[in-house]
Coordinates of C-alpha atoms and ligand atoms in Angstrom, one line a residue:
X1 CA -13.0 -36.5 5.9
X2 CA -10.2 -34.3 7.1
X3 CA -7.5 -35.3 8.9
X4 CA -6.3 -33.5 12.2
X5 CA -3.4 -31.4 11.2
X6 CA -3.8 -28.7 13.5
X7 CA -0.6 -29.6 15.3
X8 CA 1.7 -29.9 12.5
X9 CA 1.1 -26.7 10.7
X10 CA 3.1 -24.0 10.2
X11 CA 1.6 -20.5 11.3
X12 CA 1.0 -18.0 10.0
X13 CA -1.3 -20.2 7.8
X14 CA -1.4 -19.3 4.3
X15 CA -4.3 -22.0 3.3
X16 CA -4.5 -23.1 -0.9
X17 CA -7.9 -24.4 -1.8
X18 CA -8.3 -25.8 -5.1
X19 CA -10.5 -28.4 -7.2
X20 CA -11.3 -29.2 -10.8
X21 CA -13.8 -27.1 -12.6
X22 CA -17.3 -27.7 -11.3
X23 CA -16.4 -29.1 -8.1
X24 CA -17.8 -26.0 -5.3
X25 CA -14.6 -24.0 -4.8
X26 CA -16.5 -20.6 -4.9
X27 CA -19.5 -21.7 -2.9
X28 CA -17.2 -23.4 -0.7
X29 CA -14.8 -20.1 -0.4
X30 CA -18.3 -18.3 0.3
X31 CA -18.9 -20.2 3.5
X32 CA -15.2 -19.8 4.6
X33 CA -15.8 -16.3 4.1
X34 CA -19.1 -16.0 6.1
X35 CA -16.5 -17.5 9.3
X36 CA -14.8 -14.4 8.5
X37 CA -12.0 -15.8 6.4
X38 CA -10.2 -13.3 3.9
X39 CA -10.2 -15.4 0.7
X40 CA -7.9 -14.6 -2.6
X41 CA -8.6 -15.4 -6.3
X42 CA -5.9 -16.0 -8.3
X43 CA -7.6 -16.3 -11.1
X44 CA -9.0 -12.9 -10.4
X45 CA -5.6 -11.6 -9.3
X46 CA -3.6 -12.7 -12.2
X47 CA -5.5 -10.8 -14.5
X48 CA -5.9 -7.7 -12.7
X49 CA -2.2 -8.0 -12.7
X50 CA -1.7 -8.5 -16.5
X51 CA -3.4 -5.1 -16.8
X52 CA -1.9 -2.9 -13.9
X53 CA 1.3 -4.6 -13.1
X54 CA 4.3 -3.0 -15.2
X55 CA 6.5 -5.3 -14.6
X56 CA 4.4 -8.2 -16.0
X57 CA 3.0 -6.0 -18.7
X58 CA 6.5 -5.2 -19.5
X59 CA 7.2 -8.7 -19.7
X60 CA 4.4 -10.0 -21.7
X61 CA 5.2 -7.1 -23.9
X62 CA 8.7 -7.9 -24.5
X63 CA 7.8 -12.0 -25.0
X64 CA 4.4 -11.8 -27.0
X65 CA 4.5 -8.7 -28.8
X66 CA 2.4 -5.2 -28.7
X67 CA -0.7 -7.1 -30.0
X68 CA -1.0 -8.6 -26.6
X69 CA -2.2 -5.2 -25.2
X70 CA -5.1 -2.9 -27.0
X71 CA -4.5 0.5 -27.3
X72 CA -6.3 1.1 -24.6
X73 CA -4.3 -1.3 -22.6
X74 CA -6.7 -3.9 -22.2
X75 CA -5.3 -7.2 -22.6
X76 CA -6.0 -9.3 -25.6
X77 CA -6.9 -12.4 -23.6
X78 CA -8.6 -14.2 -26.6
X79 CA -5.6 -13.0 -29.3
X80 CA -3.2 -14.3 -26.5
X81 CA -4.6 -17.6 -25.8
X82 CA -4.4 -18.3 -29.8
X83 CA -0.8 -17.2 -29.8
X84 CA -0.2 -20.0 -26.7
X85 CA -2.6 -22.6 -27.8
X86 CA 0.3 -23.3 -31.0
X87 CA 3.6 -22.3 -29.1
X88 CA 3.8 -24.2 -26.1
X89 CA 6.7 -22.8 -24.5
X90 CA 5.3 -19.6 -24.8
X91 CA 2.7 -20.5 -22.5
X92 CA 5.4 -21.5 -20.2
X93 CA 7.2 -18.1 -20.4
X94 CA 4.2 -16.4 -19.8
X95 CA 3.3 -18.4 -17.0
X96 CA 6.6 -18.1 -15.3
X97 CA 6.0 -14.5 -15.6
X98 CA 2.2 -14.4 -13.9
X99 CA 2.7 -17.2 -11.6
X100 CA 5.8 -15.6 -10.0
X101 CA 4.0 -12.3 -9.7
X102 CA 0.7 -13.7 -8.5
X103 CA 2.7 -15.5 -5.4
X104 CA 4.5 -11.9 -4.3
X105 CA 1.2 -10.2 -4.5
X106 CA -0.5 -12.8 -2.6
X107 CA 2.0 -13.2 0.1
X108 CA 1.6 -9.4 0.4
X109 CA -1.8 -9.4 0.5
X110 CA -2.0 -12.6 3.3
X111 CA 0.7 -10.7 5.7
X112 CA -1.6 -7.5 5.5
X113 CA -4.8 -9.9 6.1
X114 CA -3.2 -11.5 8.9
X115 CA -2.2 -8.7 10.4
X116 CA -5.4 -6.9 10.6
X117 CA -6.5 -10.1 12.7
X118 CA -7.4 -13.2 10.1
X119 CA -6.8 -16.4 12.1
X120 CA -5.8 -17.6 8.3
X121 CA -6.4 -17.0 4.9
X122 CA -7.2 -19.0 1.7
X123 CA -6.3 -18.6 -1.8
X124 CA -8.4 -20.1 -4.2
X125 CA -7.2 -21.4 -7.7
X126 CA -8.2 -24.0 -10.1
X127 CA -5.1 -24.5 -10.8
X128 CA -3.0 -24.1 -7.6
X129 CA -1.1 -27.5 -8.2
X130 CA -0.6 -27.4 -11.8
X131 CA 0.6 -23.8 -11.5
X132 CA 3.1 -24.9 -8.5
X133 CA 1.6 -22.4 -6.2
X134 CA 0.7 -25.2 -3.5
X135 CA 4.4 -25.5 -2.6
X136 CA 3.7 -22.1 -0.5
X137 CA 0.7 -22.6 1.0
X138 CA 0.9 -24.2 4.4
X139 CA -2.3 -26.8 4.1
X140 CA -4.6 -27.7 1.0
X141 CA -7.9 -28.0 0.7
X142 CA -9.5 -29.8 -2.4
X143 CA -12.6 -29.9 -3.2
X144 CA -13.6 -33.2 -4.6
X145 CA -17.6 -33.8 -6.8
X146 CA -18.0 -37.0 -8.9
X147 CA -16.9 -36.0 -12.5
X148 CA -20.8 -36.4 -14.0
X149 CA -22.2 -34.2 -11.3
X150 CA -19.8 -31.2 -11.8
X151 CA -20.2 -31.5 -15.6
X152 CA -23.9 -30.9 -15.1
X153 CA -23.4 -28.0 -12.5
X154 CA -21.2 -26.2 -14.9
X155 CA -23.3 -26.9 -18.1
X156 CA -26.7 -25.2 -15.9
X157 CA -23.8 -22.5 -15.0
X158 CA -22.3 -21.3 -17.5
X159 CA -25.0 -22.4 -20.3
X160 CA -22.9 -24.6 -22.4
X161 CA -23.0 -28.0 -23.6
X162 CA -20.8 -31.2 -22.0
X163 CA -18.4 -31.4 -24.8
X164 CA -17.1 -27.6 -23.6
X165 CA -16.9 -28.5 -20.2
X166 CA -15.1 -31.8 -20.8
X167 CA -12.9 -29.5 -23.3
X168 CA -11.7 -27.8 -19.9
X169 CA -11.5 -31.0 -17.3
X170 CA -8.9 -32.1 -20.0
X171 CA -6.2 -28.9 -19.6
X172 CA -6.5 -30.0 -15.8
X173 CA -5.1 -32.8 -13.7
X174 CA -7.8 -35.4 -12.9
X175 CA -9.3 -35.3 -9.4
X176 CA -7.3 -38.5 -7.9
X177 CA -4.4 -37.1 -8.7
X178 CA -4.8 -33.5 -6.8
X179 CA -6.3 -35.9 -4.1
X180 CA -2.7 -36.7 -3.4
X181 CA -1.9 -33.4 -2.5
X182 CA -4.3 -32.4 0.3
X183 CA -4.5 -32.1 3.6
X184 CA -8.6 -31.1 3.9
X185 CA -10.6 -32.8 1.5
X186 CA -14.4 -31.0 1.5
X187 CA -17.0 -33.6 -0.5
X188 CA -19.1 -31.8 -2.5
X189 CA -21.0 -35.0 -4.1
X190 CA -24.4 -33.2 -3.4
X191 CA -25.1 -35.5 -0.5
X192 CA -22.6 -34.3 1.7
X193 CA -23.6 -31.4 3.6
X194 CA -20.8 -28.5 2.9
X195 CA -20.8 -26.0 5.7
X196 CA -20.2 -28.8 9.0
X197 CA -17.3 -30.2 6.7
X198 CA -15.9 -26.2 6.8
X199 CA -17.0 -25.5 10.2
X200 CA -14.7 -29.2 11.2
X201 CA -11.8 -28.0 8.5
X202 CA -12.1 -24.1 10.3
X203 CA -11.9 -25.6 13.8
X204 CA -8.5 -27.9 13.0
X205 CA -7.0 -24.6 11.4
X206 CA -8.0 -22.3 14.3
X207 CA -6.6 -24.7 16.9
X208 CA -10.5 -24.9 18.4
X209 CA -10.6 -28.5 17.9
X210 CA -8.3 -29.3 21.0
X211 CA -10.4 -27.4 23.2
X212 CA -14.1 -29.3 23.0
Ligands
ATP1 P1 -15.0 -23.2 -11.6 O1 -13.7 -24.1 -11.5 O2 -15.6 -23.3 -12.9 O3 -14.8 -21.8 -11.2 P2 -16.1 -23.9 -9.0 O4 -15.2 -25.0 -8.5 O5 -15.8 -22.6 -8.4 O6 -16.1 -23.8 -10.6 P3 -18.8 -23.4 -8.2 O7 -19.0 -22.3 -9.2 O8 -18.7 -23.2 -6.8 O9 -17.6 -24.3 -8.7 O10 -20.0 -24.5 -8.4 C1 -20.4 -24.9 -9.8 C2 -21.9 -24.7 -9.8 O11 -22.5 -25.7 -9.0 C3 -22.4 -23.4 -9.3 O12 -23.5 -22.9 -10.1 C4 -22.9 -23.7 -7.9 O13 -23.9 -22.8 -7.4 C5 -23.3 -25.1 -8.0 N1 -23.1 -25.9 -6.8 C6 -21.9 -26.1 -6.2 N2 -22.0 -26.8 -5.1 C7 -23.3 -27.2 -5.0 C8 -24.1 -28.0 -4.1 N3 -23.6 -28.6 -3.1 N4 -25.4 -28.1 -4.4 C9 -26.0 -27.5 -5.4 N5 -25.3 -26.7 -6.3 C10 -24.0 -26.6 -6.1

Protein backbone atom coordinates (compact mmCIF):
# COMPACT_ATOMS: atom_id res chain seq x y z
CA UNK A 1 0.00 0.00 0.00
CA UNK A 2 2.82 2.38 -0.56
CA UNK A 3 2.54 5.29 -2.40
CA UNK A 4 5.14 6.31 -5.27
CA UNK A 5 7.41 8.73 -3.73
CA UNK A 6 10.39 7.94 -5.52
CA UNK A 7 10.39 11.38 -7.31
CA UNK A 8 10.02 13.56 -4.46
CA UNK A 9 12.70 12.36 -2.10
CA UNK A 10 15.56 13.79 -1.10
CA UNK A 11 18.90 11.75 -1.69
CA UNK A 12 20.91 10.72 0.05
CA UNK A 13 18.11 8.76 1.64
CA UNK A 14 18.25 8.36 5.28
CA UNK A 15 15.04 5.98 5.58
CA UNK A 16 13.21 5.81 9.50
CA UNK A 17 11.13 2.66 10.00
CA UNK A 18 9.14 2.40 12.99
CA UNK A 19 5.91 0.64 14.44
CA UNK A 20 4.37 -0.10 17.81
CA UNK A 21 5.67 -2.96 19.77
CA UNK A 22 4.78 -6.35 18.18
CA UNK A 23 4.08 -5.10 14.81
CA UNK A 24 7.42 -6.93 12.50
CA UNK A 25 9.97 -4.08 12.53
CA UNK A 26 12.94 -6.52 13.11
CA UNK A 27 11.68 -9.22 10.82
CA UNK A 28 10.78 -6.59 8.48
CA UNK A 29 14.50 -4.83 8.87
CA UNK A 30 15.74 -8.48 8.26
CA UNK A 31 14.42 -8.67 4.78
CA UNK A 32 15.62 -5.08 3.95
CA UNK A 33 18.78 -6.28 5.04
CA UNK A 34 18.95 -9.50 2.92
CA UNK A 35 18.41 -6.64 -0.27
CA UNK A 36 21.57 -5.45 1.14
CA UNK A 37 20.36 -2.58 3.14
CA UNK A 38 22.57 -1.34 6.14
CA UNK A 39 20.01 -1.03 8.93
CA UNK A 40 20.56 0.95 12.40
CA UNK A 41 19.01 0.32 15.86
CA UNK A 42 18.52 3.03 17.91
CA UNK A 43 17.46 1.32 20.49
CA UNK A 44 20.65 -0.67 20.29
CA UNK A 45 22.67 2.52 19.64
CA UNK A 46 21.41 4.53 22.47
CA UNK A 47 22.55 2.26 24.95
CA UNK A 48 25.80 1.41 23.67
CA UNK A 49 26.11 5.15 23.81
CA UNK A 50 24.97 5.52 27.53
CA UNK A 51 28.02 3.25 28.27
CA UNK A 52 30.88 4.45 25.86
CA UNK A 53 29.89 7.98 25.06
CA UNK A 54 31.60 10.54 27.53
CA UNK A 55 29.80 13.10 26.70
CA UNK A 56 26.39 11.58 27.41
CA UNK A 57 27.79 9.70 30.41
CA UNK A 58 29.06 12.96 31.55
CA UNK A 59 25.67 14.25 31.18
CA UNK A 60 23.64 11.70 32.80
CA UNK A 61 26.18 11.86 35.50
CA UNK A 62 25.87 15.42 36.11
CA UNK A 63 21.66 15.22 35.84
CA UNK A 64 20.92 11.78 37.61
CA UNK A 65 23.67 11.29 39.96
CA UNK A 66 26.75 8.66 40.34
CA UNK A 67 24.09 5.84 41.12
CA UNK A 68 23.20 5.92 37.43
CA UNK A 69 26.53 4.18 36.64
CA UNK A 70 28.01 0.93 38.62
CA UNK A 71 31.32 0.94 39.49
CA UNK A 72 32.11 -0.91 36.85
CA UNK A 73 30.51 1.54 34.63
CA UNK A 74 27.62 -0.34 33.62
CA UNK A 75 24.60 1.56 33.53
CA UNK A 76 21.90 1.12 36.10
CA UNK A 77 19.10 0.84 33.48
CA UNK A 78 16.52 -0.53 36.05
CA UNK A 79 17.76 2.10 39.06
CA UNK A 80 17.40 4.80 36.26
CA UNK A 81 14.04 3.95 34.92
CA UNK A 82 12.68 4.19 38.77
CA UNK A 83 14.33 7.49 39.12
CA UNK A 84 12.28 8.67 35.65
CA UNK A 85 9.22 6.77 36.20
CA UNK A 86 8.43 9.56 39.39
CA UNK A 87 10.23 12.74 37.88
CA UNK A 88 8.99 13.37 34.68
CA UNK A 89 11.15 16.05 33.49
CA UNK A 90 13.91 14.14 34.19
CA UNK A 91 13.01 11.75 31.66
CA UNK A 92 12.96 14.71 29.36
CA UNK A 93 16.46 15.86 30.26
CA UNK A 94 17.72 12.63 29.82
CA UNK A 95 16.12 12.18 26.63
CA UNK A 96 17.30 15.48 25.19
CA UNK A 97 20.57 14.18 26.09
CA UNK A 98 20.37 10.54 24.21
CA UNK A 99 18.22 11.55 21.50
CA UNK A 100 20.57 14.41 20.36
CA UNK A 101 23.49 12.09 20.50
CA UNK A 102 21.79 9.04 18.96
CA UNK A 103 20.95 11.46 15.65
CA UNK A 104 24.93 12.69 15.32
CA UNK A 105 25.94 9.09 15.60
CA UNK A 106 23.49 7.98 13.19
CA UNK A 107 24.00 10.59 10.64
CA UNK A 108 27.66 9.49 10.96
CA UNK A 109 27.14 6.14 10.65
CA UNK A 110 24.47 6.58 7.31
CA UNK A 111 27.24 9.02 5.46
CA UNK A 112 29.91 6.22 6.07
CA UNK A 113 27.23 3.48 4.82
CA UNK A 114 26.40 5.39 1.93
CA UNK A 115 29.56 5.98 1.00
CA UNK A 116 30.81 2.48 0.92
CA UNK A 117 27.84 2.06 -1.76
CA UNK A 118 24.30 1.67 0.19
CA UNK A 119 21.57 2.88 -2.23
CA UNK A 120 19.91 3.93 1.37
CA UNK A 121 19.77 3.11 4.77
CA UNK A 122 17.15 2.51 7.47
CA UNK A 123 17.06 3.23 11.08
CA UNK A 124 14.82 1.40 12.98
CA UNK A 125 13.13 2.63 16.31
CA UNK A 126 10.05 2.08 18.14
CA UNK A 127 9.91 5.15 18.97
CA UNK A 128 11.23 7.26 16.02
CA UNK A 129 8.16 9.70 16.17
CA UNK A 130 7.66 10.08 19.70
CA UNK A 131 11.47 10.65 20.14
CA UNK A 132 11.34 13.38 17.18
CA UNK A 133 13.88 11.58 15.20
CA UNK A 134 11.49 11.26 12.03
CA UNK A 135 11.99 14.97 11.33
CA UNK A 136 15.59 13.75 9.81
CA UNK A 137 14.84 10.90 8.06
CA UNK A 138 13.90 11.50 4.44
CA UNK A 139 10.81 8.79 4.14
CA UNK A 140 9.05 6.57 6.88
CA UNK A 141 8.17 3.36 6.85
CA UNK A 142 5.59 2.00 9.58
CA UNK A 143 4.88 -1.00 10.11
CA UNK A 144 1.23 -1.51 10.89
CA UNK A 145 -0.39 -5.45 12.66
CA UNK A 146 -3.94 -5.29 14.22
CA UNK A 147 -3.43 -4.55 17.91
CA UNK A 148 -4.75 -8.38 19.16
CA UNK A 149 -2.34 -10.05 16.71
CA UNK A 150 0.85 -8.19 17.93
CA UNK A 151 -0.18 -8.64 21.53
CA UNK A 152 -0.11 -12.36 20.97
CA UNK A 153 3.23 -12.31 18.89
CA UNK A 154 4.95 -10.55 21.76
CA UNK A 155 3.34 -12.61 24.65
CA UNK A 156 4.81 -16.10 22.48
CA UNK A 157 8.07 -13.77 22.25
CA UNK A 158 9.06 -12.57 25.01
CA UNK A 159 6.98 -15.06 27.46
CA UNK A 160 4.86 -12.69 29.20
CA UNK A 161 1.30 -12.22 29.80
CA UNK A 162 -1.09 -9.50 27.84
CA UNK A 163 -1.39 -7.15 30.72
CA UNK A 164 2.66 -6.52 30.30
CA UNK A 165 2.41 -6.06 26.77
CA UNK A 166 -0.54 -3.74 26.90
CA UNK A 167 1.61 -2.10 29.90
CA UNK A 168 4.03 -1.10 26.96
CA UNK A 169 1.47 -0.23 23.86
CA UNK A 170 0.35 2.47 26.54
CA UNK A 171 3.92 4.54 26.83
CA UNK A 172 3.52 4.58 22.87
CA UNK A 173 1.42 6.53 20.40
CA UNK A 174 -1.49 4.30 19.02
CA UNK A 175 -1.00 2.97 15.48
CA UNK A 176 -3.46 5.56 13.64
CA UNK A 177 -1.80 8.06 14.83
CA UNK A 178 1.96 7.11 13.57
CA UNK A 179 -0.07 6.16 10.35
CA UNK A 180 -0.17 9.86 9.81
CA UNK A 181 3.31 10.09 9.49
CA UNK A 182 4.41 7.67 6.81
CA UNK A 183 5.24 7.57 3.59
CA UNK A 184 5.64 3.35 3.16
CA UNK A 185 3.16 1.59 5.16
CA UNK A 186 4.29 -2.44 5.21
CA UNK A 187 0.99 -4.60 6.51
CA UNK A 188 2.05 -7.08 8.74
CA UNK A 189 -1.66 -8.50 9.65
CA UNK A 190 -0.32 -12.04 9.04
CA UNK A 191 -2.18 -12.27 5.76
CA UNK A 192 -0.22 -9.91 3.89
CA UNK A 193 2.81 -11.43 2.50
CA UNK A 194 5.88 -9.19 3.85
CA UNK A 195 8.82 -9.47 1.49
CA UNK A 196 6.78 -8.31 -2.22
CA UNK A 197 5.53 -5.29 0.03
CA UNK A 198 9.70 -4.56 0.74
CA UNK A 199 10.76 -5.69 -2.61
CA UNK A 200 7.70 -2.71 -4.07
CA UNK A 201 8.87 -0.18 -1.01
CA UNK A 202 12.92 -1.13 -2.17
CA UNK A 203 12.16 -0.51 -5.78
CA UNK A 204 10.38 3.18 -5.21
CA UNK A 205 13.50 4.08 -2.98
CA UNK A 206 16.12 2.71 -5.46
CA UNK A 207 14.50 4.60 -8.42
CA UNK A 208 13.85 0.86 -10.17
CA UNK A 209 10.28 1.43 -10.23
CA UNK A 210 10.48 3.91 -13.30
CA UNK A 211 12.31 1.56 -15.33
CA UNK A 212 9.79 -1.77 -15.62
P1 LIG B 1 9.43 -4.80 19.35
O1 LIG B 1 8.83 -3.45 19.19
O2 LIG B 1 8.98 -5.48 20.60
O3 LIG B 1 10.92 -4.83 19.18
P2 LIG B 1 9.04 -5.68 16.61
O4 LIG B 1 8.16 -4.64 16.01
O5 LIG B 1 10.50 -5.61 16.27
O6 LIG B 1 8.83 -5.73 18.17
P3 LIG B 1 9.20 -8.43 15.78
O7 LIG B 1 10.12 -8.84 16.88
O8 LIG B 1 9.74 -8.32 14.40
O9 LIG B 1 8.45 -7.08 16.18
O10 LIG B 1 7.93 -9.39 15.73
C1 LIG B 1 7.27 -9.80 16.94
C2 LIG B 1 7.15 -11.33 16.94
O11 LIG B 1 6.23 -11.71 15.94
C3 LIG B 1 8.47 -12.03 16.64
O12 LIG B 1 8.55 -13.21 17.40
C4 LIG B 1 8.34 -12.37 15.14
O13 LIG B 1 9.07 -13.53 14.79
C5 LIG B 1 6.84 -12.58 15.00
N1 LIG B 1 6.35 -12.17 13.68
C6 LIG B 1 6.51 -10.96 13.10
N2 LIG B 1 5.92 -10.93 11.89
C7 LIG B 1 5.39 -12.15 11.69
C8 LIG B 1 4.65 -12.75 10.62
N3 LIG B 1 4.32 -12.07 9.51
N4 LIG B 1 4.25 -14.02 10.78
C9 LIG B 1 4.56 -14.72 11.89
N5 LIG B 1 5.25 -14.22 12.94
C10 LIG B 1 5.67 -12.95 12.84
Amino acid sequence: MSKDQSTNLRRPLRVGLTGGIGSGKTTVCEIFQSLGIPVYSADFWAKWLIEHDEQVKAGILDLLGPEAYDPNGAYNRAWVARIVFDQPEKLSALNALVHPAVEAHSRRWHEAEMEKGAPYTLREAALLIESGGYRFVDALIVVTAPEALRIERVMQRDQVDAAAVKARMAKQMPEEEKLAFADFVINNDGQSALIPQVIAIHRQLTGQNKSK
